[in-house]
Tab-separated table of C-alpha atoms and ligand atoms in Angstrom:
chain	number	residue	atom	x	y	z
I	174	MET	CA	-18.158	-21.137	-54.885
I	175	LYS	CA	-21.334	-21.082	-56.936
I	176	ALA	CA	-24.516	-22.199	-55.207
I	177	GLY	CA	-28.016	-22.866	-56.521
I	178	ILE	CA	-31.312	-23.175	-54.632
I	179	VAL	CA	-34.280	-25.053	-56.092
I	180	GLY	CA	-37.533	-24.161	-54.324
I	181	ALA	CA	-36.009	-20.786	-53.494
I	182	THR	CA	-39.387	-19.185	-52.862
I	183	GLY	CA	-40.322	-21.579	-50.033
I	184	TYR	CA	-39.545	-21.200	-46.345
I	185	GLY	CA	-36.482	-23.439	-46.439
I	186	GLY	CA	-35.322	-21.805	-49.680
I	187	ILE	CA	-35.461	-18.254	-48.379
I	188	GLU	CA	-33.564	-19.190	-45.234
I	189	LEU	CA	-30.918	-20.809	-47.424
I	190	PHE	CA	-30.728	-17.639	-49.504
I	191	ARG	CA	-30.222	-15.506	-46.389
I	192	LEU	CA	-27.503	-17.817	-45.061
I	193	LEU	CA	-25.644	-18.193	-48.355
I	194	HIS	CA	-25.838	-14.438	-48.884
I	195	ASN	CA	-23.805	-14.029	-45.680
I	196	HIS	CA	-21.493	-16.993	-46.276
I	197	PRO	CA	-17.827	-16.053	-46.729
I	198	GLN	CA	-17.159	-18.709	-49.406
I	199	VAL	CA	-20.237	-18.212	-51.595
I	200	GLU	CA	-19.674	-15.954	-54.627
I	201	THR	CA	-22.924	-16.427	-56.565
I	202	ILE	CA	-26.381	-17.727	-55.729
I	203	THR	CA	-28.718	-18.815	-58.506
I	204	LEU	CA	-32.362	-19.219	-57.545
I	205	TYR	CA	-34.744	-21.613	-59.294
I	206	SER	CA	-38.513	-21.713	-59.313
I	207	SER	CA	-40.947	-24.122	-60.906
I	208	SER	CA	-43.831	-21.633	-60.790
I	209	GLN	CA	-42.355	-18.121	-60.879
I	210	ALA	CA	-39.378	-18.293	-63.273
I	211	GLY	CA	-38.592	-14.882	-64.775
I	212	GLU	CA	-39.801	-13.010	-61.703
I	213	ASN	CA	-37.622	-10.883	-59.487
I	214	PHE	CA	-36.966	-12.645	-56.165
I	215	GLU	CA	-36.422	-9.371	-54.291
I	216	GLU	CA	-39.828	-8.115	-55.419
I	217	ILE	CA	-41.534	-11.243	-54.134
I	218	TYR	CA	-39.572	-10.912	-50.879
I	219	PRO	CA	-38.857	-7.185	-50.408
I	220	GLN	CA	-37.079	-7.906	-47.120
I	221	PHE	CA	-34.101	-8.955	-49.258
I	222	GLN	CA	-33.899	-5.700	-51.241
I	223	GLY	CA	-30.875	-3.444	-51.009
I	224	GLY	CA	-28.246	-5.594	-52.700
I	225	GLU	CA	-27.926	-7.587	-55.888
I	226	THR	CA	-31.189	-8.628	-57.571
I	227	HIS	CA	-31.950	-12.223	-58.527
I	228	ILE	CA	-34.232	-13.313	-61.338
I	229	LEU	CA	-35.787	-16.709	-60.668
I	230	GLN	CA	-34.598	-19.275	-63.202
I	231	ASP	CA	-36.181	-22.277	-64.872
I	232	LEU	CA	-34.787	-25.643	-63.858
I	233	GLU	CA	-32.185	-26.833	-66.364
I	234	PRO	CA	-30.496	-29.861	-64.781
I	235	GLN	CA	-27.758	-30.231	-67.427
I	236	LYS	CA	-26.614	-26.607	-67.101
I	237	MET	CA	-27.002	-26.627	-63.338
I	238	LYS	CA	-24.816	-29.652	-62.748
I	239	GLU	CA	-22.063	-28.265	-64.979
I	240	ASN	CA	-22.055	-24.666	-63.730
I	241	LEU	CA	-22.746	-24.951	-60.006
I	242	ASP	CA	-20.662	-26.349	-57.156
I	243	VAL	CA	-23.571	-27.087	-54.870
I	244	ILE	CA	-27.321	-27.371	-55.426
I	245	PHE	CA	-29.778	-27.230	-52.548
I	246	LEU	CA	-33.153	-28.846	-53.165
I	247	ALA	CA	-35.699	-27.202	-50.864
I	248	THR	CA	-38.651	-28.844	-52.583
I	249	PRO	CA	-41.633	-30.935	-51.504
I	250	ALA	CA	-41.402	-34.729	-51.305
I	251	GLY	CA	-41.489	-36.309	-54.746
I	252	VAL	CA	-39.293	-33.730	-56.531
I	253	SER	CA	-35.718	-34.614	-55.652
I	254	SER	CA	-36.323	-38.351	-56.122
I	255	SER	CA	-36.356	-37.702	-59.879
I	256	LEU	CA	-34.329	-34.463	-60.002
I	257	THR	CA	-31.253	-35.679	-58.070
I	258	PRO	CA	-30.368	-38.445	-60.579
I	259	GLN	CA	-30.423	-35.800	-63.344
I	260	LEU	CA	-27.929	-33.701	-61.376
I	261	GLN	CA	-25.311	-36.469	-61.117
I	262	GLU	CA	-22.011	-36.820	-62.975
I	263	GLY	CA	-21.352	-33.128	-63.260
I	264	ARG	CA	-19.487	-30.808	-60.990
I	265	ALA	CA	-22.257	-30.104	-58.493
I	266	LYS	CA	-22.889	-31.742	-55.156
I	267	VAL	CA	-26.534	-32.031	-54.103
I	268	ILE	CA	-28.007	-31.318	-50.674
I	269	ASP	CA	-31.641	-32.384	-50.482
I	270	LEU	CA	-33.808	-30.934	-47.715
I	271	SER	CA	-36.801	-33.152	-48.466
I	272	GLY	CA	-37.436	-36.672	-47.208
I	273	ASP	CA	-36.904	-38.245	-50.637
I	274	LEU	CA	-33.387	-39.580	-50.120
I	275	ARG	CA	-33.323	-40.272	-46.390
I	276	LEU	CA	-34.857	-43.740	-46.302
I	277	LYS	CA	-32.635	-46.484	-47.663
I	278	ASP	CA	-35.472	-48.926	-48.291
I	279	ALA	CA	-37.591	-47.835	-51.279
I	280	SER	CA	-40.623	-49.802	-50.082
I	281	VAL	CA	-40.534	-48.030	-46.703
I	282	TYR	CA	-40.456	-44.675	-48.512
I	283	LYS	CA	-43.453	-45.688	-50.590
I	284	GLN	CA	-45.355	-46.872	-47.522
I	285	TRP	CA	-44.877	-43.617	-45.548
I	286	TYR	CA	-44.710	-40.986	-48.302
I	287	LYS	CA	-47.244	-42.623	-50.665
I	288	LYS	CA	-44.939	-41.915	-53.609
I	289	GLU	CA	-42.442	-43.848	-55.683
I	290	ALA	CA	-38.907	-43.755	-54.289
I	291	SER	CA	-35.828	-42.628	-56.162
I	292	ASP	CA	-33.663	-45.208	-57.936
I	293	GLY	CA	-31.495	-47.578	-55.892
I	294	GLU	CA	-28.191	-46.049	-56.970
I	295	THR	CA	-29.220	-42.546	-55.867
I	296	LEU	CA	-30.550	-43.837	-52.533
I	297	GLU	CA	-27.315	-45.715	-51.986
I	298	LYS	CA	-25.176	-42.662	-52.724
I	299	ALA	CA	-27.168	-40.349	-50.480
I	300	ILE	CA	-25.478	-39.852	-47.104
I	301	TYR	CA	-27.629	-38.980	-44.106
I	302	GLY	CA	-26.379	-35.545	-43.144
I	303	LEU	CA	-26.492	-35.464	-39.359
I	304	PRO	CA	-23.022	-33.944	-38.875
I	305	GLU	CA	-22.667	-34.617	-35.149
I	306	TRP	CA	-22.836	-38.349	-35.859
I	307	ASN	CA	-21.768	-38.746	-39.443
I	308	LYS	CA	-19.046	-36.221	-40.212
I	309	GLU	CA	-16.580	-38.473	-42.014
I	310	GLN	CA	-19.115	-39.900	-44.436
I	311	ILE	CA	-20.495	-36.433	-45.157
I	312	GLN	CA	-17.064	-35.065	-46.047
I	313	THR	CA	-16.687	-37.437	-49.005
I	314	ALA	CA	-20.296	-37.511	-50.202
I	315	ASP	CA	-21.781	-36.336	-53.500
I	316	ILE	CA	-25.371	-36.342	-52.291
I	317	ILE	CA	-26.565	-35.349	-48.837
I	318	ALA	CA	-29.973	-36.287	-47.487
I	319	ASN	CA	-30.464	-33.474	-45.006
I	320	PRO	CA	-32.321	-34.872	-41.968
I	321	GLY	CA	-35.901	-33.939	-41.175
I	322	CYS	CA	-36.621	-31.370	-38.491
I	323	TYR	CA	-38.239	-33.722	-35.950
I	324	PRO	CA	-35.627	-36.446	-36.532
I	325	THR	CA	-32.797	-33.938	-35.976
I	326	ALA	CA	-34.109	-32.926	-32.547
I	327	THR	CA	-35.020	-36.506	-31.639
I	328	LEU	CA	-31.831	-38.213	-32.806
I	329	LEU	CA	-29.506	-35.669	-31.212
I	330	GLY	CA	-31.510	-36.133	-28.013
I	331	LEU	CA	-31.393	-39.939	-28.107
I	332	GLY	CA	-27.995	-40.587	-29.709
I	333	PRO	CA	-25.778	-41.112	-26.647
I	334	LEU	CA	-28.373	-43.278	-24.866
I	335	VAL	CA	-29.054	-45.539	-27.833
I	336	LYS	CA	-25.516	-45.771	-29.147
I	337	GLU	CA	-24.295	-46.897	-25.725
I	338	GLY	CA	-27.092	-49.441	-25.351
I	339	LEU	CA	-28.359	-47.834	-22.151
I	340	VAL	CA	-32.118	-47.917	-22.840
I	341	LYS	CA	-34.659	-50.725	-22.713
I	342	SER	CA	-35.171	-51.342	-26.383
I	343	ASP	CA	-38.988	-51.100	-26.382
I	344	SER	CA	-39.276	-48.111	-24.063
I	345	ILE	CA	-38.743	-45.070	-26.311
I	346	ILE	CA	-41.503	-42.455	-26.405
I	347	ILE	CA	-41.012	-39.146	-28.224
I	348	ASP	CA	-43.491	-36.360	-27.622
I	349	ALA	CA	-42.679	-33.670	-30.198
I	350	LYS	CA	-44.075	-30.211	-30.881
I	351	SER	CA	-43.475	-27.875	-33.802
I	352	GLY	CA	-44.160	-24.313	-34.820
I	353	VAL	CA	-46.317	-23.703	-37.876
I	354	SER	CA	-43.499	-22.901	-40.343
I	355	GLY	CA	-42.669	-26.623	-40.232
I	356	ALA	CA	-45.489	-27.137	-42.714
I	357	GLY	CA	-44.040	-24.771	-45.328
I	358	LYS	CA	-45.413	-21.559	-46.770
I	359	ASN	CA	-48.770	-22.746	-48.127
I	360	PRO	CA	-51.461	-22.732	-45.434
I	361	ASN	CA	-53.867	-25.639	-45.086
I	362	PRO	CA	-56.938	-26.030	-42.842
I	363	ILE	CA	-54.744	-27.151	-39.902
I	364	THR	CA	-52.120	-24.396	-40.197
I	365	HIS	CA	-54.510	-21.609	-41.153
I	366	PHE	CA	-54.160	-18.739	-38.644
I	367	ALA	CA	-57.768	-18.885	-37.458
I	368	HIS	CA	-57.432	-22.572	-36.644
I	369	ALA	CA	-53.872	-22.660	-35.350
I	370	GLN	CA	-53.713	-19.596	-33.121
I	371	GLU	CA	-54.790	-20.162	-29.493
I	372	ASN	CA	-54.938	-23.852	-30.364
I	373	PHE	CA	-52.834	-26.923	-29.654
I	374	GLN	CA	-53.265	-29.940	-31.856
I	375	ILE	CA	-51.903	-33.436	-32.232
I	376	TYR	CA	-51.621	-34.616	-35.838
I	377	LYS	CA	-50.621	-37.671	-37.910
I	378	VAL	CA	-50.883	-39.873	-34.821
I	379	ASN	CA	-48.667	-42.956	-35.385
I	380	GLN	CA	-48.499	-42.000	-39.056
I	381	HIS	CA	-45.882	-39.286	-39.288
I	382	GLN	CA	-43.415	-39.879	-42.137
I	383	HIS	CA	-40.505	-39.076	-39.818
I	384	ILE	CA	-41.097	-42.284	-37.802
I	385	PRO	CA	-39.169	-44.586	-40.187
I	386	GLU	CA	-36.372	-42.022	-40.516
I	387	ILE	CA	-35.912	-41.935	-36.732
I	388	GLU	CA	-36.088	-45.723	-36.457
I	389	GLN	CA	-33.655	-46.244	-39.331
I	390	GLN	CA	-30.953	-44.204	-37.585
I	391	LEU	CA	-31.655	-45.604	-34.100
I	392	PHE	CA	-31.407	-49.108	-35.540
I	393	GLU	CA	-28.122	-48.258	-37.216
I	394	TRP	CA	-26.741	-47.189	-33.844
I	395	ASN	CA	-28.186	-50.186	-32.021
I	396	ASP	CA	-29.945	-53.024	-33.806
I	397	SER	CA	-31.842	-54.136	-30.715
I	398	ILE	CA	-34.024	-51.014	-30.828
I	399	GLU	CA	-37.738	-51.698	-31.314
I	400	PRO	CA	-40.374	-49.415	-32.904
I	401	VAL	CA	-40.799	-46.085	-31.155
I	402	THR	CA	-43.882	-44.127	-30.173
I	403	PHE	CA	-43.613	-40.715	-31.822
I	404	SER	CA	-46.313	-38.054	-31.489
I	405	THR	CA	-46.335	-34.682	-33.211
I	406	HIS	CA	-48.176	-31.544	-32.169
I	407	LEU	CA	-48.711	-28.167	-33.763
I	408	VAL	CA	-47.967	-25.202	-31.485
I	409	PRO	CA	-49.175	-21.685	-32.325
I	410	MET	CA	-45.703	-20.221	-32.785
I	411	THR	CA	-43.773	-19.518	-35.966
I	412	ARG	CA	-40.612	-21.554	-35.398
I	413	GLY	CA	-39.182	-24.115	-33.079
I	414	ILE	CA	-39.313	-27.798	-32.210
I	415	MET	CA	-39.246	-29.357	-28.778
I	416	ALA	CA	-38.861	-33.123	-28.535
I	417	THR	CA	-39.537	-34.439	-25.033
I	418	ILE	CA	-38.203	-37.960	-24.950
I	419	TYR	CA	-38.947	-40.625	-22.339
I	420	VAL	CA	-36.972	-43.857	-21.952
I	421	GLN	CA	-36.423	-46.542	-19.332
I	422	LEU	CA	-32.828	-47.392	-18.529
I	423	LYS	CA	-31.562	-50.972	-18.644
I	424	LYS	CA	-29.462	-50.403	-15.538
I	425	GLU	CA	-29.639	-47.727	-12.874
I	426	MET	CA	-27.327	-44.771	-13.314
I	427	THR	CA	-27.081	-41.352	-11.736
I	428	GLU	CA	-28.079	-38.164	-13.463
I	429	GLU	CA	-24.471	-37.021	-13.301
I	430	GLU	CA	-23.332	-40.177	-15.114
I	431	LEU	CA	-26.006	-39.670	-17.736
I	432	ARG	CA	-25.042	-36.027	-18.321
I	433	GLU	CA	-21.406	-37.050	-18.584
I	434	LYS	CA	-22.267	-39.454	-21.424
I	435	TYR	CA	-23.888	-36.603	-23.349
I	436	ARG	CA	-20.974	-34.297	-22.659
I	437	ASN	CA	-18.521	-36.921	-23.923
I	438	TYR	CA	-20.375	-37.205	-27.226
I	439	TYR	CA	-21.066	-33.556	-27.806
I	440	GLU	CA	-18.188	-31.582	-26.260
I	441	SER	CA	-16.393	-31.426	-29.626
I	442	GLN	CA	-19.577	-30.525	-31.548
I	443	PRO	CA	-19.968	-26.756	-31.921
I	444	PHE	CA	-23.744	-26.796	-32.341
I	445	VAL	CA	-24.967	-29.078	-29.565
I	446	ARG	CA	-25.149	-27.591	-26.073
I	447	VAL	CA	-25.804	-29.831	-23.071
I	448	ARG	CA	-27.495	-28.133	-20.130
I	449	ASN	CA	-26.377	-28.257	-16.523
I	450	LYS	CA	-28.421	-30.083	-13.885
I	451	GLY	CA	-31.883	-28.611	-13.403
I	452	SER	CA	-31.790	-26.519	-16.585
I	453	PHE	CA	-34.060	-27.317	-19.536
I	454	PRO	CA	-34.023	-25.505	-22.882
I	455	CYS	CA	-36.948	-23.740	-24.538
I	456	THR	CA	-37.351	-23.057	-28.252
I	457	LYS	CA	-36.360	-19.389	-27.968
I	458	ASP	CA	-32.942	-20.476	-26.709
I	459	VAL	CA	-32.101	-21.618	-30.247
I	460	TYR	CA	-34.307	-19.287	-32.313
I	461	GLY	CA	-32.701	-18.478	-35.670
I	462	THR	CA	-29.615	-20.618	-34.985
I	463	ASN	CA	-28.033	-23.952	-35.803
I	464	TYR	CA	-27.975	-24.976	-32.151
I	465	CYS	CA	-29.600	-28.004	-30.624
I	466	ASP	CA	-29.908	-27.573	-26.855
I	467	ILE	CA	-30.423	-30.645	-24.693
I	468	GLY	CA	-31.499	-30.979	-21.051
I	469	MET	CA	-32.117	-34.179	-19.102
I	470	THR	CA	-33.113	-35.687	-15.810
I	471	ILE	CA	-33.904	-39.051	-14.208
I	472	ASP	CA	-37.052	-39.331	-12.122
I	473	PRO	CA	-35.972	-41.091	-8.905
I	474	ARG	CA	-39.511	-42.492	-8.407
I	475	THR	CA	-40.116	-44.024	-11.871
I	476	LYS	CA	-36.437	-44.357	-12.874
I	477	ARG	CA	-37.532	-42.911	-16.214
I	478	VAL	CA	-35.205	-40.590	-18.140
I	479	THR	CA	-36.623	-37.404	-19.608
I	480	VAL	CA	-34.553	-35.732	-22.344
I	481	VAL	CA	-35.611	-32.374	-23.767
I	482	SER	CA	-34.130	-31.431	-27.131
I	483	VAL	CA	-34.908	-28.159	-28.931
I	484	ILE	CA	-34.020	-26.797	-32.358
I	485	ASP	CA	-35.284	-24.164	-34.773
I	486	ASN	CA	-37.061	-26.260	-37.406
I	487	LEU	CA	-36.066	-23.950	-40.255
I	488	MET	CA	-32.437	-23.787	-39.120
I	489	LYS	CA	-30.872	-26.867	-37.491
I	490	GLY	CA	-33.980	-28.672	-38.768
I	491	ALA	CA	-33.407	-27.517	-42.360
I	492	ALA	CA	-31.356	-24.588	-43.727
I	493	THR	CA	-28.463	-24.136	-41.271
I	494	GLN	CA	-27.948	-27.892	-41.050
I	495	ALA	CA	-27.799	-27.926	-44.876
I	496	VAL	CA	-25.138	-25.183	-44.803
I	497	GLN	CA	-23.250	-27.066	-42.060
I	498	ASN	CA	-23.277	-30.038	-44.453
I	499	MET	CA	-22.070	-27.822	-47.300
I	500	ASN	CA	-19.192	-26.631	-45.105
I	501	LEU	CA	-18.198	-30.229	-44.433
I	502	LEU	CA	-18.535	-31.266	-48.088
I	503	PHE	CA	-16.192	-28.465	-49.170
I	504	GLN	CA	-13.778	-28.652	-46.217
I	505	TYR	CA	-14.687	-25.184	-44.947
I	506	ASP	CA	-14.840	-24.369	-41.259
I	507	GLU	CA	-17.936	-26.233	-40.071
I	508	ARG	CA	-19.221	-22.992	-38.513
I	509	ALA	CA	-18.722	-20.764	-41.580
I	510	GLY	CA	-21.713	-18.563	-42.325
I	511	LEU	CA	-23.737	-19.871	-39.407
I	512	ALA	CA	-24.725	-17.022	-37.103
I	513	PRO	CA	-23.574	-17.964	-33.625
I	514	LEU	CA	-26.217	-16.662	-31.216
I	515	PRO	CA	-30.046	-16.680	-31.078
I	516	VAL	CA	-32.441	-13.785	-31.542
I	517	TYR	CA	-34.095	-13.188	-28.168
I	518	PRO	CA	-36.764	-12.533	-27.009
C	842	NAP	N1	-40.341	-26.092	-43.127
C	842	NAP	C1	-39.524	-26.791	-42.354
C	842	NAP	O1	-39.374	-26.519	-41.140
C	842	NAP	C2	-38.730	-27.928	-42.922
C	842	NAP	C3	-37.764	-28.536	-42.105
C	842	NAP	C4	-37.015	-29.613	-42.613
C	842	NAP	C5	-37.255	-30.065	-43.895
C	842	NAP	N2	-38.214	-29.465	-44.659
C	842	NAP	C6	-38.412	-29.999	-46.003
C	842	NAP	O2	-37.826	-29.082	-46.917
C	842	NAP	C7	-38.589	-29.044	-48.113
C	842	NAP	C8	-39.037	-27.601	-48.352
C	842	NAP	O3	-39.840	-27.217	-47.258
C	842	NAP	P1	-40.444	-25.761	-47.142
C	842	NAP	O4	-40.980	-25.645	-45.777
C	842	NAP	O5	-39.464	-24.771	-47.647
C	842	NAP	O6	-41.662	-25.874	-48.170
C	842	NAP	P2	-42.413	-24.691	-48.933
C	842	NAP	O7	-42.388	-23.462	-48.134
C	842	NAP	O8	-43.731	-25.272	-49.319
C	842	NAP	O9	-41.531	-24.481	-50.251
C	842	NAP	C9	-41.308	-25.490	-51.191
C	842	NAP	C10	-40.915	-24.841	-52.509
C	842	NAP	O10	-40.715	-25.881	-53.465
C	842	NAP	C11	-41.015	-25.386	-54.760
C	842	NAP	N3	-41.689	-26.429	-55.561
C	842	NAP	C12	-42.941	-26.899	-55.420
C	842	NAP	N4	-43.182	-27.867	-56.330
C	842	NAP	C13	-42.055	-27.989	-57.066
C	842	NAP	C14	-41.694	-28.811	-58.164
C	842	NAP	N5	-42.530	-29.702	-58.676
C	842	NAP	N6	-40.440	-28.670	-58.685
C	842	NAP	C15	-39.568	-27.776	-58.175
C	842	NAP	N7	-39.877	-26.970	-57.126
C	842	NAP	C16	-41.100	-27.082	-56.583
C	842	NAP	C17	-41.949	-24.200	-54.562
C	842	NAP	O11	-41.328	-23.084	-55.167
C	842	NAP	P3	-41.623	-22.680	-56.673
C	842	NAP	O12	-43.099	-22.754	-56.852
C	842	NAP	O13	-41.056	-21.318	-56.733
C	842	NAP	O14	-40.870	-23.707	-57.482
C	842	NAP	C18	-42.007	-23.951	-53.078
C	842	NAP	O15	-41.771	-22.603	-52.754
C	842	NAP	C19	-39.764	-29.996	-47.904
C	842	NAP	O16	-39.473	-31.237	-48.480
C	842	NAP	C20	-39.860	-30.123	-46.390
C	842	NAP	O17	-40.395	-31.346	-45.968
C	842	NAP	C21	-38.930	-28.397	-44.203
């Protein structure tokens, strides 16, 4: 198959390149850049030298949609909302890593992203690509809205509880932390090394654009769910997300019963691993992989559930999840091209 990556020079784009380079079904990869067309990708990123060279191409939507089988958009918010419609009605399927196509309600997108949403038809066609919960719809889609990194960790962590109606609907609190690569390759005053290292910072308090994405999916699972509290923190590490989730149960249950619910949902899912009693994952347990690891407990004093869900933001939170979606779109083995085990330490 022939794959294309728009935004190939960004963090998500280069991870996609690395994964597609090792993917058994991918024959050619065409890389696109809005700012460096004509330049040699392997000279910009010498870590990729030693094989074929790739010259960065200008975006030509008409040619792209006719010549490629799949196009990944690893671009900032505001790009795919107008680019995706131009890539329709050709041969290519589109997998968008940005937030542009995730929110079904255009006014909600505008409120949280401060940009105009894509057209209604494109938003309608875009399928939310969380494979563990949405496999059948993904398999027949033309456009995939790849989930955000925080929502991936959060939704996989909350799915069984919310879907089964086990939580008090107004009790969900998500305390999330991310490594610095979550902000992309261009540093800003918050992610600048001198500020971020040896520091720990909360940001976008009650304003993070992933809040409506999380609520949209929770509400789809269970329409009694009320707004959630979702806090995001920057951790001085390169990769990784940990979402620590607190909920109150509607009815008492044992920790064993709770763990069993998770196991029932995820035992057939190759990339979600549920921990045994007393074991909680850390971000290095999933470093460089498509895994989401989940641990849980119930505090016997407060009756509160704590769920800990970790992913690698650039992988399950972006590039490997996008390749998992590609595998489903093209009826390949869901695990094709996705390295099985983490780099450690
Ligand atoms: N970083 C993460 O952990 C993560 C996780 C999940 C989702 N995402 C989402 O994935 C997308 C990419 O994130 P990233 O971290 O890879 O960002 P990034 O490192 O900033 O890279 C984005 C790339 O987009 C390209 N670009 C910028 N403006 C463009 C335009 N107008 N038209 C076409 N291309 C343009 C740039 O490449 P050229 O200048 O070469 O065109 C840039 O290298 C974002 O929407 C982000 O929210 C990121």
